[in-house]
GROMACS .gro file of C-alpha atoms in nm:
model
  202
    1UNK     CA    1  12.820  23.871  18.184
    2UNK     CA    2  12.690  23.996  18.504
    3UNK     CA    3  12.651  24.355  18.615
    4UNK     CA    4  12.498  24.243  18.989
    5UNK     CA    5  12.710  24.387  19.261
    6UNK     CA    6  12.470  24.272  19.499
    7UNK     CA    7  12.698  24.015  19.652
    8UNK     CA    8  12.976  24.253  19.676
    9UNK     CA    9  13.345  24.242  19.505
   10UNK     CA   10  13.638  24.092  19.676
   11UNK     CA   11  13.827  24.343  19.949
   12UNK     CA   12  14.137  24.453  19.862
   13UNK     CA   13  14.290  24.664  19.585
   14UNK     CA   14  14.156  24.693  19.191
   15UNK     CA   15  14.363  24.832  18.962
   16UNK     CA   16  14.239  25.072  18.663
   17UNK     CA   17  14.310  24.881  18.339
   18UNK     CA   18  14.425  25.180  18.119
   19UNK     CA   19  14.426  24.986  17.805
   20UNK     CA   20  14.030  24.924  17.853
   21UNK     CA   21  13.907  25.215  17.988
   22UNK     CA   22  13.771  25.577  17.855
   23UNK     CA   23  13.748  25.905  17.962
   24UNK     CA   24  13.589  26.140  17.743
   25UNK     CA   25  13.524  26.588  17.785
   26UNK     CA   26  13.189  26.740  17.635
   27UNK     CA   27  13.103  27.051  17.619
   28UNK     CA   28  12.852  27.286  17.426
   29UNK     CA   29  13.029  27.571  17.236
   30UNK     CA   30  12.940  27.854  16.990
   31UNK     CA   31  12.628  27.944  17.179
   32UNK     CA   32  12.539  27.610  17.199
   33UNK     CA   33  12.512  27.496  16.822
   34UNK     CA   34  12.808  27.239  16.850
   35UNK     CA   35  12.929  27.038  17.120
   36UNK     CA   36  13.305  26.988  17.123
   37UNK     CA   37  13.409  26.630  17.271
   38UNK     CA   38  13.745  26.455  17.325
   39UNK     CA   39  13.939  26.168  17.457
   40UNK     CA   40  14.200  26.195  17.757
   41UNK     CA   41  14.492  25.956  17.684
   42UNK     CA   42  14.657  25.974  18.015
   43UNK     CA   43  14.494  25.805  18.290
   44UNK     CA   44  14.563  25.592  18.615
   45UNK     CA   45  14.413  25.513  18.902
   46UNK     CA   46  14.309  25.200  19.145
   47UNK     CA   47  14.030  25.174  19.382
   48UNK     CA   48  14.031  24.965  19.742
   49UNK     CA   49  13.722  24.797  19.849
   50UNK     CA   50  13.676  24.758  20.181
   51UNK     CA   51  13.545  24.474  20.449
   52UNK     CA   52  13.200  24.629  20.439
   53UNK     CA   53  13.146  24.644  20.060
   54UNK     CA   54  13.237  24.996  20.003
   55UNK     CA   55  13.536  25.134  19.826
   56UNK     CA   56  13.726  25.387  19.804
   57UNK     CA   57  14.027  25.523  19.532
   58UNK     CA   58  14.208  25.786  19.298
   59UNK     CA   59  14.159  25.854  18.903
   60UNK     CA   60  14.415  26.048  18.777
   61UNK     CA   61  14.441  26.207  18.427
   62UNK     CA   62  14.718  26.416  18.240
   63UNK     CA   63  14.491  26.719  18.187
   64UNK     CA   64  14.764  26.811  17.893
   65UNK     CA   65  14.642  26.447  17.696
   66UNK     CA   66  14.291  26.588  17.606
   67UNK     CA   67  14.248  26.520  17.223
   68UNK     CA   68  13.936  26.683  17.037
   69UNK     CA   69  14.092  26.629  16.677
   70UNK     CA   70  14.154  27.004  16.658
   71UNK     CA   71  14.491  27.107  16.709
   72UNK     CA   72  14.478  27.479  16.741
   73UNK     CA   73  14.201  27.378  16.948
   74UNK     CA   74  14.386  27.137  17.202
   75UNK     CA   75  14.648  27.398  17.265
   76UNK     CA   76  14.389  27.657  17.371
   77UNK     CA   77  14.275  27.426  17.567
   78UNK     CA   78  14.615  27.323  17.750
   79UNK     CA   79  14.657  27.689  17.794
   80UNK     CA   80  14.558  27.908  18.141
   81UNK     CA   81  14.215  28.013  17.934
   82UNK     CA   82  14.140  27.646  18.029
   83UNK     CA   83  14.304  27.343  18.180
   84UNK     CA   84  14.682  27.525  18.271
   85UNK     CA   85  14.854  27.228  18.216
   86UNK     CA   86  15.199  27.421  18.227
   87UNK     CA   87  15.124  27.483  18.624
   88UNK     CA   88  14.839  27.228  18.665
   89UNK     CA   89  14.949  26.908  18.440
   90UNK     CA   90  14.701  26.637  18.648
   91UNK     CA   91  14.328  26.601  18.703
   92UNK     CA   92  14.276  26.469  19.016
   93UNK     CA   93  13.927  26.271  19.155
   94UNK     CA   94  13.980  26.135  19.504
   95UNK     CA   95  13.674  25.900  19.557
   96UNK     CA   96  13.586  25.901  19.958
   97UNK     CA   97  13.343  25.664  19.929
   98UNK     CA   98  13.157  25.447  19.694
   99UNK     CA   99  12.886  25.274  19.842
  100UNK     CA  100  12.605  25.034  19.654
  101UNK     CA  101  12.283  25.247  19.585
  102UNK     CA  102  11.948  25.170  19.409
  103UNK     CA  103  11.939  24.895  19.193
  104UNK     CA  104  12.165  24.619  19.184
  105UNK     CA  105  12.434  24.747  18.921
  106UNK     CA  106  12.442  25.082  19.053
  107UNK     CA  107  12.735  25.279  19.349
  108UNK     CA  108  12.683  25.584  19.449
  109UNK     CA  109  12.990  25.770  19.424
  110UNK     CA  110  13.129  26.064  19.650
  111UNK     CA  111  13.467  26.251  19.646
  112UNK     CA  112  13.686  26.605  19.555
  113UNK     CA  113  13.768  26.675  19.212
  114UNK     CA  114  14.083  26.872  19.158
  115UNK     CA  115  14.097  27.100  18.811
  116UNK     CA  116  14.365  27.364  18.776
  117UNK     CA  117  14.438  27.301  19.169
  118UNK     CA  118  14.113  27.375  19.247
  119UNK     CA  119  13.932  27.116  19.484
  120UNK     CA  120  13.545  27.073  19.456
  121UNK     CA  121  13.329  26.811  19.589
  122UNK     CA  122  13.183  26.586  19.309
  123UNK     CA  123  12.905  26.311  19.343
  124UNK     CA  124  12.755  26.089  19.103
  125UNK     CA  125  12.611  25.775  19.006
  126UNK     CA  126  12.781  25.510  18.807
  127UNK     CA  127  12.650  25.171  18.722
  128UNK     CA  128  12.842  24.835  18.691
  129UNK     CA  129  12.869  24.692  18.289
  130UNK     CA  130  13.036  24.387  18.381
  131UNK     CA  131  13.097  24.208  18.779
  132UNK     CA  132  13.331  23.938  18.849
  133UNK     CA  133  13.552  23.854  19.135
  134UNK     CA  134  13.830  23.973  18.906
  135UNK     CA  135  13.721  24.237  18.739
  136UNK     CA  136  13.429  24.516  18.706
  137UNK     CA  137  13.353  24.763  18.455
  138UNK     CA  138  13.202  25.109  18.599
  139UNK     CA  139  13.049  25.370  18.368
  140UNK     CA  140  12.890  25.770  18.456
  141UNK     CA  141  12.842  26.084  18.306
  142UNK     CA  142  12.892  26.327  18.598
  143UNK     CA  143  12.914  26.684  18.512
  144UNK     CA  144  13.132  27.007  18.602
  145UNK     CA  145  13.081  27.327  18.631
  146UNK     CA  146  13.456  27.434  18.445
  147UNK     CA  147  13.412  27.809  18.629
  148UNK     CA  148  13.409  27.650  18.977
  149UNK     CA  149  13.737  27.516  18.886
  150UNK     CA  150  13.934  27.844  18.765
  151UNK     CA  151  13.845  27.781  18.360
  152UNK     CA  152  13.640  28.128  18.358
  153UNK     CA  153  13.755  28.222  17.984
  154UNK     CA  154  13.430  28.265  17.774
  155UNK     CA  155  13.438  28.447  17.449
  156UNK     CA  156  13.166  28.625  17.395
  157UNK     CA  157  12.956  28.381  17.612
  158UNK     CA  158  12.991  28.110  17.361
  159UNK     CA  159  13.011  27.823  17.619
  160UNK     CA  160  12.703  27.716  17.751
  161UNK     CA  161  12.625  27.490  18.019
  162UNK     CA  162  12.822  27.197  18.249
  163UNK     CA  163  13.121  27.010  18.125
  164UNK     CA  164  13.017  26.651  18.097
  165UNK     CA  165  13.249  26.356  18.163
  166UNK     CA  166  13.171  26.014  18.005
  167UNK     CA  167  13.349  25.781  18.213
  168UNK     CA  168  13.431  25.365  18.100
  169UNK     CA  169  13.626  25.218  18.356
  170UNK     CA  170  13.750  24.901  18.427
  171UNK     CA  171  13.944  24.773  18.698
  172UNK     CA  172  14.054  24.432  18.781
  173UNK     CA  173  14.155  24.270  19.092
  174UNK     CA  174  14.502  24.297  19.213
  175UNK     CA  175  14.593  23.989  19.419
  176UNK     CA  176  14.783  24.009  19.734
  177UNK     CA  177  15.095  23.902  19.746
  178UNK     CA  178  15.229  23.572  19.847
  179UNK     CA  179  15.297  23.564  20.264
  180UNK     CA  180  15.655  23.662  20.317
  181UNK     CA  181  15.705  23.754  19.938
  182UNK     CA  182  15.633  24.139  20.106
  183UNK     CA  183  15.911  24.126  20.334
  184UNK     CA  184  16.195  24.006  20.061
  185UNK     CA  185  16.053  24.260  19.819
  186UNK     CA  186  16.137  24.512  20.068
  187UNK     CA  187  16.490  24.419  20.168
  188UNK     CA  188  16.538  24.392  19.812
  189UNK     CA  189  16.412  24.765  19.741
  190UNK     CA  190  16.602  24.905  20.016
  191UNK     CA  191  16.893  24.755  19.877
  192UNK     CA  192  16.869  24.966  19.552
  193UNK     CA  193  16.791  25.234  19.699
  194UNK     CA  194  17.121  25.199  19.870
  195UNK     CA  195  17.320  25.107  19.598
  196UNK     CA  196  17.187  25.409  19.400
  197UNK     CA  197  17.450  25.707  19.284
  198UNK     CA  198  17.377  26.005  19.556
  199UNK     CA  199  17.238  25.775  19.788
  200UNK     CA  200  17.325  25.925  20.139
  201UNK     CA  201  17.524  25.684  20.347
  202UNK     CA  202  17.360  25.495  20.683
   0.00000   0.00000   0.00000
């Protein structure tokens, strides 16, 4: 299986393929002896590659779907100490661009990340596991800074360092539709929107 990206993907729009795809939280707690880790079970996105090779896209994650095998834990973590999932519920990276860089496998990859409705600029690497016209696997570790996004709560400094995120994701290759398939499918849509209860009249 390939991971050359070299000869670029095909333009148009990848999908993230939930059901084969990660996204895992570290960080190093209690001064730094343990490091706590979960899994977020929420998470969407797509990505649009472009004429030119780059691409662009959204990953979005239901910040309340972190799961560190700790119960008491996990709600202390969906409270406003941390992720404030009652007023903040997604995670939101907006890729601007991402661009081939370095070695063959490898994008470099710029955008905003939004935590608790805070907006920071974010840019890592991520390398390619797996290239094919109809699907490509990406994976990174970038890392946070939780107190640049609101999550200031530290107990008797017992949280040390960056967040980490260990990102696996795969997206495959979402033809485009048929010619004149688009133009039915919208007549169609408009229709039930139409025929909905409440719908205002024309």
């Amino acid at each position: 299986m390939s991971d050359d990206l070299s000869s670029g993907l095909p333009a148009g729009r990848w999908t993230l393929d939930a059901a084969h795809s990660t996204v895992r939280f570290a960080r190093k707690g209690l001064w730094g002896l343990i490091t706590v880790t979960g899994t977020f079970g929420e998470i969407a996105g797509h990505a649009d590659v472009l004429a030119d090779g780059t691409a662009r896209g959204t990953l979005t994650i239901g910040a309340g779907s972190l799961d560190t095998g700790n119960a008491r834990r996990d709600r202390h973590l969906r409270s406003a100490d941390f992720f404030g999932v009652a007023v903040h519920p997604k995670i939101l990276f907006a890729a601007e661009r991402i661009a081939p860089e370095g070695d063959p496998g490898q994008v470099r990859v710029s955008g905003e990340l939004t935590v608790t409705g805070v907006t920071r600029p974010l840019t890592f690497t991520a390398r390619a596991t797996e290239a094919s016209p109809d699907g490509v696997t990406l994976t990174a570790e970038p890392e946070i800074d939780p107190a640049r996004h609101g999550m200031t709560w530290n107990l008797a400094r017992m949280m040390k360092g960056p967040a980490r995120l260990d990102l696996t994701l795969r997206f495959v290759h979402t033809p485009a539709p048929a010619s004149g398939t688009s133009g039915t499918s919208g007549a169609a849509d408009t229709a039930k929107a139409s025929d909905a209860p409440g719908a205002p009249d024309a």
